[in-house]
CSV table of C-alpha atoms and ligand atoms in Angstrom, one decimal:
chain,number,residue,atom,x,y,z
Q,1,MET,CA,10.8,67.2,59.0
Q,2,ASN,CA,12.2,64.5,61.2
Q,3,LEU,CA,15.9,64.7,61.8
Q,4,GLN,CA,16.2,61.7,64.0
Q,5,THR,CA,15.1,58.8,61.7
Q,6,GLY,CA,17.0,57.3,58.8
Q,7,PRO,CA,19.8,54.7,58.7
Q,8,LEU,CA,23.1,55.2,60.4
Q,9,GLU,CA,25.9,56.0,57.9
Q,10,ARG,CA,28.4,53.2,57.5
Q,11,ASP,CA,31.0,55.5,59.0
Q,12,ASP,CA,29.0,55.8,62.2
Q,13,SER,CA,29.9,52.3,63.3
Q,14,SER,CA,33.6,52.6,62.5
Q,15,ASP,CA,36.1,51.9,65.2
Q,16,SER,CA,36.3,55.4,66.4
Q,17,ARG,CA,32.6,55.4,67.3
Q,18,LYS,CA,33.2,52.3,69.5
Q,19,ARG,CA,35.4,54.3,71.9
Q,20,LEU,CA,33.0,55.1,74.7
Q,21,LEU,CA,32.4,58.5,75.9
Q,22,PRO,CA,31.8,59.2,79.6
Q,23,LEU,CA,28.2,58.6,80.8
Q,24,GLY,CA,26.2,61.8,80.7
Q,25,PHE,CA,28.3,63.2,77.8
Q,26,VAL,CA,26.6,66.4,76.6
Q,27,TRP,CA,26.0,67.0,72.9
Q,28,GLY,CA,25.1,70.6,72.0
Q,29,VAL,CA,25.2,73.5,69.6
Q,30,SER,CA,26.6,77.0,70.0
Q,31,THR,CA,25.6,80.5,68.8
Q,32,SER,CA,26.3,84.0,69.9
Q,33,SER,CA,24.0,87.1,70.4
Q,34,TYR,CA,25.4,89.5,67.8
Q,35,GLN,CA,25.8,86.8,65.2
Q,36,ILE,CA,22.1,85.7,65.3
Q,37,GLU,CA,19.8,87.9,67.2
Q,38,GLY,CA,19.3,90.9,64.9
Q,39,ALA,CA,16.7,93.2,66.4
Q,40,GLU,CA,19.3,95.9,66.7
Q,41,ASP,CA,16.9,98.6,67.8
Q,42,ALA,CA,14.2,96.4,69.4
Q,43,ASP,CA,12.9,96.9,72.9
Q,44,GLY,CA,15.5,99.4,74.2
Q,45,ARG,CA,18.7,97.6,73.2
Q,46,GLY,CA,21.6,100.0,73.3
Q,47,PRO,CA,24.3,100.2,70.5
Q,48,SER,CA,27.2,97.7,70.6
Q,49,VAL,CA,30.7,98.2,69.3
Q,50,TRP,CA,29.9,95.8,66.5
Q,51,ASP,CA,27.0,98.0,65.2
Q,52,ALA,CA,29.4,100.9,64.8
Q,53,PHE,CA,32.3,98.8,63.4
Q,54,CYS,CA,30.1,97.2,60.7
Q,55,ARG,CA,29.2,100.7,59.5
Q,56,GLN,CA,32.8,101.7,58.9
Q,57,PRO,CA,33.4,101.3,55.2
Q,58,GLY,CA,35.7,98.4,54.3
Q,59,ARG,CA,35.6,96.6,57.7
Q,60,ILE,CA,33.2,93.8,56.8
Q,61,ALA,CA,32.9,91.8,53.6
Q,62,ASN,CA,30.1,93.0,51.4
Q,63,GLY,CA,29.3,95.8,53.9
Q,64,ASP,CA,27.2,93.2,55.9
Q,65,THR,CA,26.0,94.0,59.4
Q,66,GLY,CA,24.3,92.1,62.3
Q,67,LYS,CA,21.2,94.4,62.1
Q,68,ILE,CA,18.9,91.6,61.1
Q,69,ALA,CA,21.1,88.5,61.1
Q,70,CYS,CA,19.0,85.4,61.7
Q,71,ASP,CA,16.3,87.5,63.4
Q,72,HIS,CA,16.6,85.0,66.2
Q,73,TYR,CA,15.2,87.6,68.6
Q,74,HIS,CA,11.8,87.1,67.0
Q,75,ARG,CA,12.3,83.5,65.8
Q,76,PHE,CA,13.8,81.9,68.9
Q,77,ALA,CA,10.9,79.5,69.3
Q,78,GLU,CA,11.4,78.1,65.8
Q,79,ASP,CA,15.1,77.7,66.6
Q,80,ILE,CA,14.4,75.9,69.8
Q,81,ALA,CA,12.1,73.5,67.8
Q,82,LEU,CA,15.0,72.9,65.4
Q,83,MET,CA,17.3,72.1,68.4
Q,84,ARG,CA,14.8,69.7,69.7
Q,85,GLN,CA,14.7,68.0,66.3
Q,86,LEU,CA,18.5,67.7,66.4
Q,87,GLY,CA,18.2,66.0,69.8
Q,88,VAL,CA,20.9,68.2,71.5
Q,89,GLN,CA,20.9,68.2,75.2
Q,90,ALA,CA,22.4,71.7,75.6
Q,91,TYR,CA,22.5,75.0,73.9
Q,92,ARG,CA,25.3,77.5,74.4
Q,93,PHE,CA,24.2,81.1,73.6
Q,94,SER,CA,25.3,84.5,74.8
Q,95,THR,CA,23.5,87.4,76.4
Q,96,ALA,CA,24.0,90.7,74.7
Q,97,TRP,CA,25.3,93.2,77.3
Q,98,PRO,CA,23.8,96.2,75.4
Q,99,ARG,CA,20.4,94.5,75.4
Q,100,LEU,CA,20.5,94.1,79.2
Q,101,LEU,CA,22.3,97.4,80.1
Q,102,PRO,CA,21.9,99.8,77.2
Q,103,GLN,CA,24.4,102.2,78.7
Q,104,GLY,CA,26.7,99.3,79.8
Q,105,SER,CA,26.1,100.1,83.5
Q,106,GLY,CA,23.3,101.6,85.6
Q,107,LEU,CA,19.7,101.0,84.7
Q,108,PRO,CA,18.8,97.5,83.3
Q,109,ASN,CA,16.4,97.2,80.4
Q,110,GLU,CA,13.5,95.0,81.5
Q,111,ALA,CA,12.4,94.1,77.9
Q,112,GLY,CA,15.9,92.8,77.2
Q,113,LEU,CA,16.0,90.8,80.4
Q,114,ALA,CA,12.6,89.4,79.5
Q,115,PHE,CA,13.8,88.1,76.1
Q,116,TYR,CA,16.3,85.8,77.7
Q,117,ASP,CA,13.6,84.7,80.2
Q,118,ARG,CA,11.6,83.5,77.2
Q,119,LEU,CA,14.6,81.9,75.6
Q,120,ILE,CA,15.6,80.0,78.8
Q,121,ASP,CA,12.1,78.9,79.6
Q,122,GLY,CA,11.6,77.7,76.1
Q,123,LEU,CA,14.8,75.7,76.2
Q,124,LEU,CA,13.9,74.1,79.6
Q,125,GLU,CA,10.5,73.2,78.3
Q,126,ALA,CA,12.2,71.5,75.3
Q,127,GLY,CA,14.5,69.6,77.7
Q,128,ILE,CA,17.6,71.5,76.6
Q,129,GLN,CA,20.0,72.9,79.1
Q,130,PRO,CA,20.8,76.6,78.7
Q,131,TRP,CA,24.6,77.3,78.8
Q,132,LEU,CA,24.9,81.0,79.2
Q,133,CYS,CA,27.9,83.0,78.0
Q,134,LEU,CA,28.1,86.6,79.3
Q,135,TYR,CA,30.4,88.0,76.7
Q,136,HIS,CA,30.7,87.1,73.0
Q,137,TRP,CA,32.3,90.3,71.9
Q,138,ASP,CA,29.3,92.7,71.7
Q,139,LEU,CA,30.5,95.4,74.2
Q,140,PRO,CA,28.1,98.3,74.8
Q,141,GLN,CA,29.3,101.2,72.7
Q,142,ALA,CA,28.6,103.5,75.8
Q,143,LEU,CA,31.4,101.6,77.6
Q,144,GLN,CA,33.7,101.8,74.6
Q,145,ASP,CA,33.2,105.6,74.8
Q,146,ARG,CA,34.3,105.5,78.4
Q,147,GLY,CA,37.6,103.6,77.6
Q,148,GLY,CA,36.3,100.1,76.9
Q,149,TRP,CA,38.7,97.3,77.8
Q,150,GLU,CA,41.6,99.8,78.1
Q,151,THR,CA,40.3,101.1,81.3
Q,152,ARG,CA,40.6,99.2,84.6
Q,153,ASP,CA,37.1,100.4,85.6
Q,154,ILE,CA,35.7,97.9,83.2
Q,155,ALA,CA,36.3,95.0,85.6
Q,156,GLY,CA,33.8,96.6,88.0
Q,157,TRP,CA,31.3,97.3,85.2
Q,158,TYR,CA,31.6,93.7,84.0
Q,159,GLY,CA,31.2,92.4,87.6
Q,160,ASP,CA,28.0,94.3,88.0
Q,161,TYR,CA,26.7,93.0,84.7
Q,162,ALA,CA,27.6,89.4,85.7
Q,163,ALA,CA,25.7,90.0,89.0
Q,164,LEU,CA,22.6,91.2,87.1
Q,165,VAL,CA,22.7,88.1,84.9
Q,166,ALA,CA,23.3,85.7,87.7
Q,167,ARG,CA,20.4,87.2,89.8
Q,168,ARG,CA,18.0,87.1,87.0
Q,169,TYR,CA,18.7,83.7,85.5
Q,170,GLY,CA,20.5,81.8,88.2
Q,171,ASP,CA,17.3,80.0,89.3
Q,172,ARG,CA,17.2,78.3,85.9
Q,173,VAL,CA,20.8,78.4,84.5
Q,174,ARG,CA,23.6,76.3,86.0
Q,175,ARG,CA,26.3,76.7,83.4
Q,176,PHE,CA,27.9,80.1,83.2
Q,177,ILE,CA,30.7,81.2,80.9
Q,178,THR,CA,32.4,84.5,81.6
Q,179,PHE,CA,34.0,85.2,78.2
Q,180,ASN,CA,34.2,83.7,74.8
Q,181,GLU,CA,37.7,83.6,73.3
Q,182,PRO,CA,39.3,86.5,75.1
Q,183,SER,CA,42.4,86.2,73.1
Q,184,VAL,CA,40.6,86.6,69.8
Q,185,PHE,CA,38.7,89.8,70.5
Q,186,THR,CA,41.7,91.4,72.2
Q,187,LEU,CA,44.3,90.4,69.6
Q,188,PHE,CA,42.1,91.1,66.7
Q,189,GLY,CA,40.6,94.3,68.2
Q,190,TYR,CA,43.8,95.8,69.6
Q,191,GLY,CA,46.7,94.1,67.7
Q,192,MET,CA,45.4,93.4,64.1
Q,193,ALA,CA,42.5,96.0,63.7
Q,194,TRP,CA,40.2,93.2,62.4
Q,195,HIS,CA,37.6,93.6,65.2
Q,196,PRO,CA,36.5,96.7,67.1
Q,197,PRO,CA,37.9,99.0,68.3
Q,198,GLY,CA,40.1,98.5,65.2
Q,199,LEU,CA,43.6,99.3,66.7
Q,200,THR,CA,47.1,98.1,66.1
Q,201,ASP,CA,48.6,99.2,69.4
Q,202,ARG,CA,50.7,97.0,71.5
Q,203,SER,CA,50.2,98.8,74.8
Q,204,ALA,CA,46.5,99.1,74.3
Q,205,LEU,CA,46.5,95.3,73.7
Q,206,HIS,CA,48.3,94.7,77.0
Q,207,ARG,CA,45.8,96.9,78.9
Q,208,ALA,CA,42.9,95.1,77.3
Q,209,ILE,CA,44.3,91.6,78.2
Q,210,HIS,CA,44.9,92.5,81.8
Q,211,HIS,CA,41.5,94.2,82.2
Q,212,VAL,CA,39.6,91.3,80.6
Q,213,ASN,CA,41.5,89.0,83.0
Q,214,LEU,CA,40.4,91.1,86.0
Q,215,ALA,CA,36.8,91.2,84.7
Q,216,HIS,CA,36.8,87.4,84.4
Q,217,GLY,CA,37.8,87.1,88.1
Q,218,ALA,CA,35.2,89.7,89.1
Q,219,GLY,CA,32.6,87.8,87.1
Q,220,VAL,CA,33.5,84.4,88.7
Q,221,ASP,CA,33.1,85.9,92.2
Q,222,ALA,CA,29.9,87.7,91.4
Q,223,ILE,CA,28.2,84.6,89.8
Q,224,ARG,CA,29.5,82.3,92.6
Q,225,SER,CA,28.2,84.5,95.4
Q,226,ILE,CA,24.7,84.7,93.8
Q,227,VAL,CA,24.4,81.1,92.4
Q,228,PRO,CA,26.3,78.8,94.7
Q,229,HIS,CA,25.6,75.7,92.6
Q,230,ALA,CA,26.8,77.4,89.4
Q,231,GLU,CA,29.3,75.6,87.1
Q,232,ILE,CA,31.5,78.4,85.9
Q,233,ALA,CA,34.2,78.6,83.2
Q,234,ALA,CA,35.8,80.8,80.6
Q,235,VAL,CA,35.8,79.6,77.0
Q,236,HIS,CA,39.3,79.7,75.3
Q,237,ASN,CA,40.3,79.1,71.8
Q,238,VAL,CA,43.4,76.9,72.0
Q,239,GLN,CA,45.1,76.0,68.7
Q,240,PRO,CA,48.6,74.9,68.0
Q,241,SER,CA,50.6,77.9,66.8
Q,242,ARG,CA,52.9,77.0,64.0
Q,243,PRO,CA,55.6,78.9,62.1
Q,244,VAL,CA,54.8,79.3,58.4
Q,245,GLY,CA,58.5,79.1,57.4
Q,246,THR,CA,61.6,77.3,58.7
Q,247,THR,CA,63.7,80.3,59.9
Q,248,PRO,CA,64.4,80.8,63.6
Q,249,GLU,CA,62.6,84.1,63.3
Q,250,ASP,CA,59.4,82.4,62.2
Q,251,ALA,CA,59.8,79.9,65.0
Q,252,ALA,CA,60.1,82.8,67.5
Q,253,ALA,CA,57.0,84.5,65.9
Q,254,ALA,CA,55.0,81.3,66.4
Q,255,ARG,CA,56.1,81.2,70.1
Q,256,LEU,CA,54.9,84.7,70.6
Q,257,LEU,CA,51.6,84.1,68.9
Q,258,ASP,CA,51.2,81.0,71.1
Q,259,ALA,CA,51.7,83.2,74.2
Q,260,TYR,CA,49.1,85.8,73.1
Q,261,TRP,CA,46.7,83.3,71.6
Q,262,ASN,CA,46.9,80.3,73.9
Q,263,ARG,CA,48.3,81.4,77.2
Q,264,ALA,CA,47.6,85.1,77.9
Q,265,PHE,CA,44.3,84.2,79.6
Q,266,THR,CA,44.5,80.6,80.5
Q,267,GLU,CA,47.8,80.9,82.5
Q,268,PRO,CA,46.8,83.9,84.7
Q,269,GLN,CA,43.2,82.6,85.1
Q,270,LEU,CA,44.2,79.0,85.9
Q,271,LEU,CA,47.8,79.1,87.1
Q,272,GLY,CA,48.0,82.6,88.6
Q,273,ARG,CA,50.8,84.0,86.3
Q,274,TYR,CA,51.4,85.5,83.0
Q,275,PRO,CA,53.4,83.4,80.4
Q,276,ASP,CA,57.1,84.1,80.5
Q,277,GLU,CA,57.0,85.8,77.1
Q,278,LEU,CA,54.5,88.3,78.3
Q,279,ALA,CA,55.2,88.7,82.0
Q,280,PRO,CA,57.7,91.6,81.6
Q,281,LEU,CA,55.3,93.4,79.2
Q,282,MET,CA,52.4,93.0,81.6
Q,283,ALA,CA,54.3,93.8,84.8
Q,284,PRO,CA,53.7,97.6,84.7
Q,285,LEU,CA,49.9,96.9,84.7
Q,286,VAL,CA,49.8,94.3,87.4
Q,287,LYS,CA,49.0,95.7,90.8
Q,288,PRO,CA,49.5,93.8,94.1
Q,289,GLY,CA,46.8,91.2,94.5
Q,290,ASP,CA,45.8,91.3,90.8
Q,291,LEU,CA,46.8,87.7,90.0
Q,292,GLU,CA,44.8,86.5,93.0
Q,293,ARG,CA,41.8,88.5,91.7
Q,294,ILE,CA,42.2,86.9,88.3
Q,295,CYS,CA,42.9,83.3,89.3
Q,296,ARG,CA,39.6,82.4,90.9
Q,297,PRO,CA,38.5,78.7,91.1
Q,298,VAL,CA,36.5,77.6,88.1
Q,299,ASP,CA,34.7,74.3,87.5
Q,300,TRP,CA,35.5,73.4,83.9
Q,301,PHE,CA,37.5,74.4,80.8
Q,302,GLY,CA,35.6,75.5,77.7
Q,303,LEU,CA,37.6,74.8,74.5
Q,304,ASN,CA,36.9,76.2,71.1
Q,305,HIS,CA,39.1,74.6,68.4
Q,306,SER,CA,38.8,74.1,64.7
Q,307,SER,CA,42.3,74.3,63.2
Q,308,PRO,CA,45.9,75.2,63.9
Q,309,VAL,CA,47.1,78.8,63.5
Q,310,TYR,CA,50.2,80.1,61.7
Q,311,ALA,CA,52.6,83.0,62.3
Q,312,ARG,CA,55.6,84.6,60.5
Q,313,ALA,CA,58.2,87.0,61.6
Q,314,ASP,CA,57.5,90.6,60.7
Q,315,GLN,CA,59.6,93.3,62.4
Q,316,ALA,CA,57.4,96.0,60.9
Q,317,ALA,CA,54.2,94.6,62.5
Q,318,PRO,CA,53.2,96.2,65.9
Q,319,LEU,CA,53.6,92.9,67.7
Q,320,GLY,CA,56.8,91.8,65.8
Q,321,PHE,CA,54.9,88.9,64.1
Q,322,ALA,CA,52.2,88.6,61.6
Q,323,TRP,CA,49.3,86.3,61.2
Q,324,ALA,CA,49.8,83.9,58.3
Q,325,ASP,CA,47.7,81.7,56.1
Q,326,ALA,CA,48.2,77.9,56.4
Q,327,PRO,CA,51.0,77.0,54.0
Q,328,ALA,CA,50.2,75.6,50.6
Q,329,GLY,CA,50.0,71.8,50.6
Q,330,VAL,CA,48.2,71.3,53.9
Q,331,ARG,CA,44.6,70.1,53.7
Q,332,GLN,CA,42.2,73.1,54.1
Q,333,SER,CA,38.6,73.9,54.1
Q,334,PRO,CA,37.1,76.1,51.3
Q,335,ILE,CA,37.6,79.1,53.6
Q,336,GLY,CA,41.3,78.3,54.3
Q,337,TRP,CA,41.1,76.7,57.7
Q,338,GLN,CA,43.4,73.7,58.1
Q,339,PHE,CA,41.8,70.3,58.5
Q,340,ASP,CA,43.9,68.6,61.2
Q,341,PRO,CA,41.9,66.4,63.6
Q,342,GLU,CA,45.1,65.1,65.2
Q,343,ALA,CA,45.9,68.6,66.4
Q,344,PHE,CA,42.5,68.6,68.1
Q,345,ARG,CA,43.2,65.3,69.8
Q,346,ASP,CA,46.6,66.5,71.0
Q,347,THR,CA,45.2,69.9,72.2
Q,348,LEU,CA,42.6,68.0,74.3
Q,349,LEU,CA,45.3,65.8,75.9
Q,350,ASP,CA,47.6,68.8,76.5
Q,351,LEU,CA,44.9,70.8,78.2
Q,352,HIS,CA,44.0,67.9,80.3
Q,353,ARG,CA,47.6,67.6,81.5
Q,354,ARG,CA,48.1,71.3,82.0
Q,355,TYR,CA,44.9,72.4,83.8
Q,356,HIS,CA,43.3,69.3,85.3
Q,357,LEU,CA,39.8,70.5,84.7
Q,358,PRO,CA,36.9,68.7,83.0
Q,359,ILE,CA,36.9,69.9,79.4
Q,360,TYR,CA,33.8,70.8,77.3
Q,361,VAL,CA,34.4,71.5,73.6
Q,362,THR,CA,32.2,74.6,73.3
Q,363,GLU,CA,32.9,75.2,69.6
Q,364,ASN,CA,34.1,73.0,66.8
Q,365,GLY,CA,32.9,73.3,63.2
Q,366,ALA,CA,33.6,74.0,59.6
Q,367,GLY,CA,32.9,77.0,57.4
Q,368,ALA,CA,32.0,77.0,53.7
Q,369,VAL,CA,30.6,79.1,51.0
Q,370,GLU,CA,27.4,77.2,50.2
Q,371,THR,CA,24.1,77.5,48.4
Q,372,LEU,CA,21.0,75.4,48.4
Q,373,ASP,CA,20.7,73.0,45.4
Q,374,ALA,CA,17.9,73.1,42.8
Q,375,ASP,CA,15.7,70.9,45.1
Q,376,GLY,CA,16.2,73.3,48.0
Q,377,ALA,CA,18.6,70.9,49.9
Q,378,LEU,CA,22.2,71.2,50.9
Q,379,ASP,CA,24.5,68.1,50.9
Q,380,ASP,CA,27.4,69.5,53.0
Q,381,ARG,CA,29.5,66.4,52.8
Q,382,ALA,CA,32.7,68.2,53.7
Q,383,ARG,CA,31.2,69.4,56.9
Q,384,VAL,CA,30.0,65.9,57.8
Q,385,GLU,CA,33.4,64.6,57.1
Q,386,PHE,CA,35.0,67.3,59.2
Q,387,LEU,CA,32.7,66.6,62.2
Q,388,HIS,CA,33.1,62.9,61.9
Q,389,ALA,CA,36.9,63.2,61.9
Q,390,TYR,CA,37.0,65.7,64.8
Q,391,ILE,CA,34.5,63.8,66.9
Q,392,GLY,CA,36.6,60.6,66.2
Q,393,ALA,CA,39.8,62.5,67.3
Q,394,MET,CA,38.0,63.6,70.5
Q,395,ARG,CA,37.0,60.0,71.2
Q,396,GLU,CA,40.7,59.1,70.8
Q,397,ALA,CA,41.7,61.8,73.3
Q,398,VAL,CA,39.1,60.4,75.8
Q,399,ALA,CA,40.4,56.9,75.2
Q,400,ASN,CA,43.9,58.2,76.1
Q,401,GLY,CA,42.8,59.8,79.3
Q,402,ALA,CA,41.5,63.3,78.5
Q,403,ASP,CA,38.5,64.2,80.7
Q,404,VAL,CA,36.2,65.5,77.9
Q,405,ARG,CA,32.5,65.7,79.0
Q,406,GLY,CA,30.7,67.5,76.2
Q,407,TYR,CA,30.9,68.7,72.6
Q,408,PHE,CA,29.0,71.6,70.9
Q,409,VAL,CA,29.0,72.2,67.2
Q,410,TRP,CA,29.6,75.7,65.9
Q,411,SER,CA,27.0,76.5,64.8
Q,412,LEU,CA,23.3,75.8,65.0
Q,413,LEU,CA,22.6,78.3,62.2
Q,414,ASP,CA,24.4,80.1,59.4
Q,415,ASN,CA,25.0,83.5,60.8
Q,416,PHE,CA,27.0,86.8,60.8
Q,417,GLU,CA,30.6,85.6,60.7
Q,418,TRP,CA,32.3,88.8,61.8
Q,419,GLY,CA,34.7,90.3,59.2
Q,420,ALA,CA,33.5,87.7,56.6
Q,421,GLY,CA,29.9,88.9,57.0
Q,422,TYR,CA,27.4,86.3,55.7
Q,423,ALA,CA,29.8,84.9,53.1
Q,424,ASN,CA,31.1,82.1,55.3
Q,425,ARG,CA,28.5,79.7,56.6
Q,426,PHE,CA,29.0,77.5,59.6
Q,427,GLY,CA,25.5,76.3,60.4
Q,428,LEU,CA,24.1,72.8,60.6
Q,429,ILE,CA,21.0,74.7,59.4
Q,430,HIS,CA,21.0,76.8,56.3
Q,431,VAL,CA,19.5,80.3,56.7
Q,432,ASP,CA,18.2,82.1,53.7
Q,433,PHE,CA,18.8,85.7,54.9
Q,434,ALA,CA,16.3,87.2,52.5
Q,435,THR,CA,13.4,85.1,53.7
Q,436,GLN,CA,14.7,83.8,57.1
Q,437,ARG,CA,13.8,80.3,56.0
Q,438,ARG,CA,15.7,77.6,57.9
Q,439,THR,CA,16.7,74.4,56.0
Q,440,PRO,CA,18.6,71.6,57.8
Q,441,LYS,CA,21.7,70.6,55.9
Q,442,ALA,CA,22.9,67.0,55.5
Q,443,SER,CA,25.1,67.7,58.5
Q,444,ALA,CA,22.1,68.4,60.7
Q,445,HIS,CA,20.6,65.0,59.8
Q,446,TRP,CA,24.0,63.4,60.4
Q,447,TYR,CA,24.5,65.1,63.8
Q,448,ALA,CA,21.0,64.1,65.0
Q,449,ARG,CA,21.6,60.5,64.0
Q,450,MET,CA,25.0,60.5,65.7
Q,451,ILE,CA,23.5,61.8,69.0
Q,452,ARG,CA,20.8,59.2,68.8
Q,453,ALA,CA,23.3,56.4,68.2
Q,454,ASP,CA,25.4,57.6,71.1
Q,455,ALA,CA,22.4,57.6,73.4
Q,456,LEU,CA,21.6,54.0,72.3
Q,457,GLU,CA,25.2,53.0,72.9
Q,458,THR,CA,25.3,54.4,76.4
Q,459,THR,CA,21.9,52.8,77.4
Q,460,ILE,CA,23.0,49.3,76.3
X,1,FCB,C1,35.0,81.5,66.8
X,1,FCB,C2,34.0,82.4,67.3
X,1,FCB,C3,32.6,82.3,66.8
X,1,FCB,C4,32.6,82.0,65.3
X,1,FCB,C5,33.6,80.8,65.0
X,1,FCB,C6,33.6,80.5,63.5
X,1,FCB,O1,36.2,82.0,66.9
X,1,FCB,O2,33.9,82.3,68.7
X,1,FCB,O3,31.9,83.4,67.1
X,1,FCB,O4,32.9,83.1,64.6
X,1,FCB,O5,34.8,81.2,65.4
């Protein structure tokens, strides 16, 4: 298979492609540990909160679990070869805390540490930069049993974990990410019961938010002190929050969702304060010096974005608002995510103005329910159209002044998509979960050609 040959699509030479990206722009792909690794019991890995959550009846579509997933733990070399074929310059992955510290703290697991040595070394040999995220939601169950994100002690446990990772990999890794989408795992885990620990408890949510923020600060300090040349960030999902109806109550619901979803972590971490809507609720938790501990200098902003989100008023809901589906009539993907590249462009411009940091788009992608055709291929035109439109919108944001320096597709592989299990596929590469066979989709071929064309454009 050669992903890099073949004619450019007509679209690739359209006006939006002509808008130049900065020199050294990074093209990449993203994954996360629990979603691809499998190898749940291999080599001393401890249990994670997702192992337990998946086993609770009714939590995950089809009763799916991450027990095997893409078996990336054993097949990482094949996956690196696929990335090389794509021509990506960077790979964003996460380390599994329970693989490195099976009890969450204390004695490290050498076999788990050695796995990421092999992965990082393999990436570097393939000329691909490793971008390492420390937390993509798979908390060690042992720490959950000690209070999880609800206990303030976790900031220290996380700081120790960050120091372990920095000491082990800091000689080869420069890009560190403290957290992936803190607002998703806190809101979904403590407010909506869609993620572990499966609660709908407003005060637990506020404790989790504050302790994740403190852990972020502790992580930044630990990494910085061990790897002085590190480029550190948190990755935030920022998506316009819209009311689903036209009532003032729905508008207020959308503002509150915006505070939890888009500002509960970015504002304390980057501006040193909680958003106005949340400040009075957080005040009882905030000790003197906490905001200084949280607001540590970072080097860039990681943005995950695929569509706007919607809220409606619901006085009976624990948070006073409910998550809502996009209204009928808006353009949506087959899995119900709104297609709105302009919202992506505007979000990039807005983040540039608010936080004055270089932005890397660390996730953007489209989900679908897909099967291989009779010839064993997959012509995922809708995904190509999505990526083309969103990359075009990013170029527009750059042309209008946004400092965007890289873009990572979610995701390299079809994988375990949390509550949706294996039903929703986001990969550029199709995975047959029965055989573990990988098949690049049309979008993989398109992305490889796009990266190649961009490289030619910048060398001219
Ligand atoms: C993001 C998550 C990622 C994946 C994509 C579809 O919110 O970070 O793990 O589930 O959505």
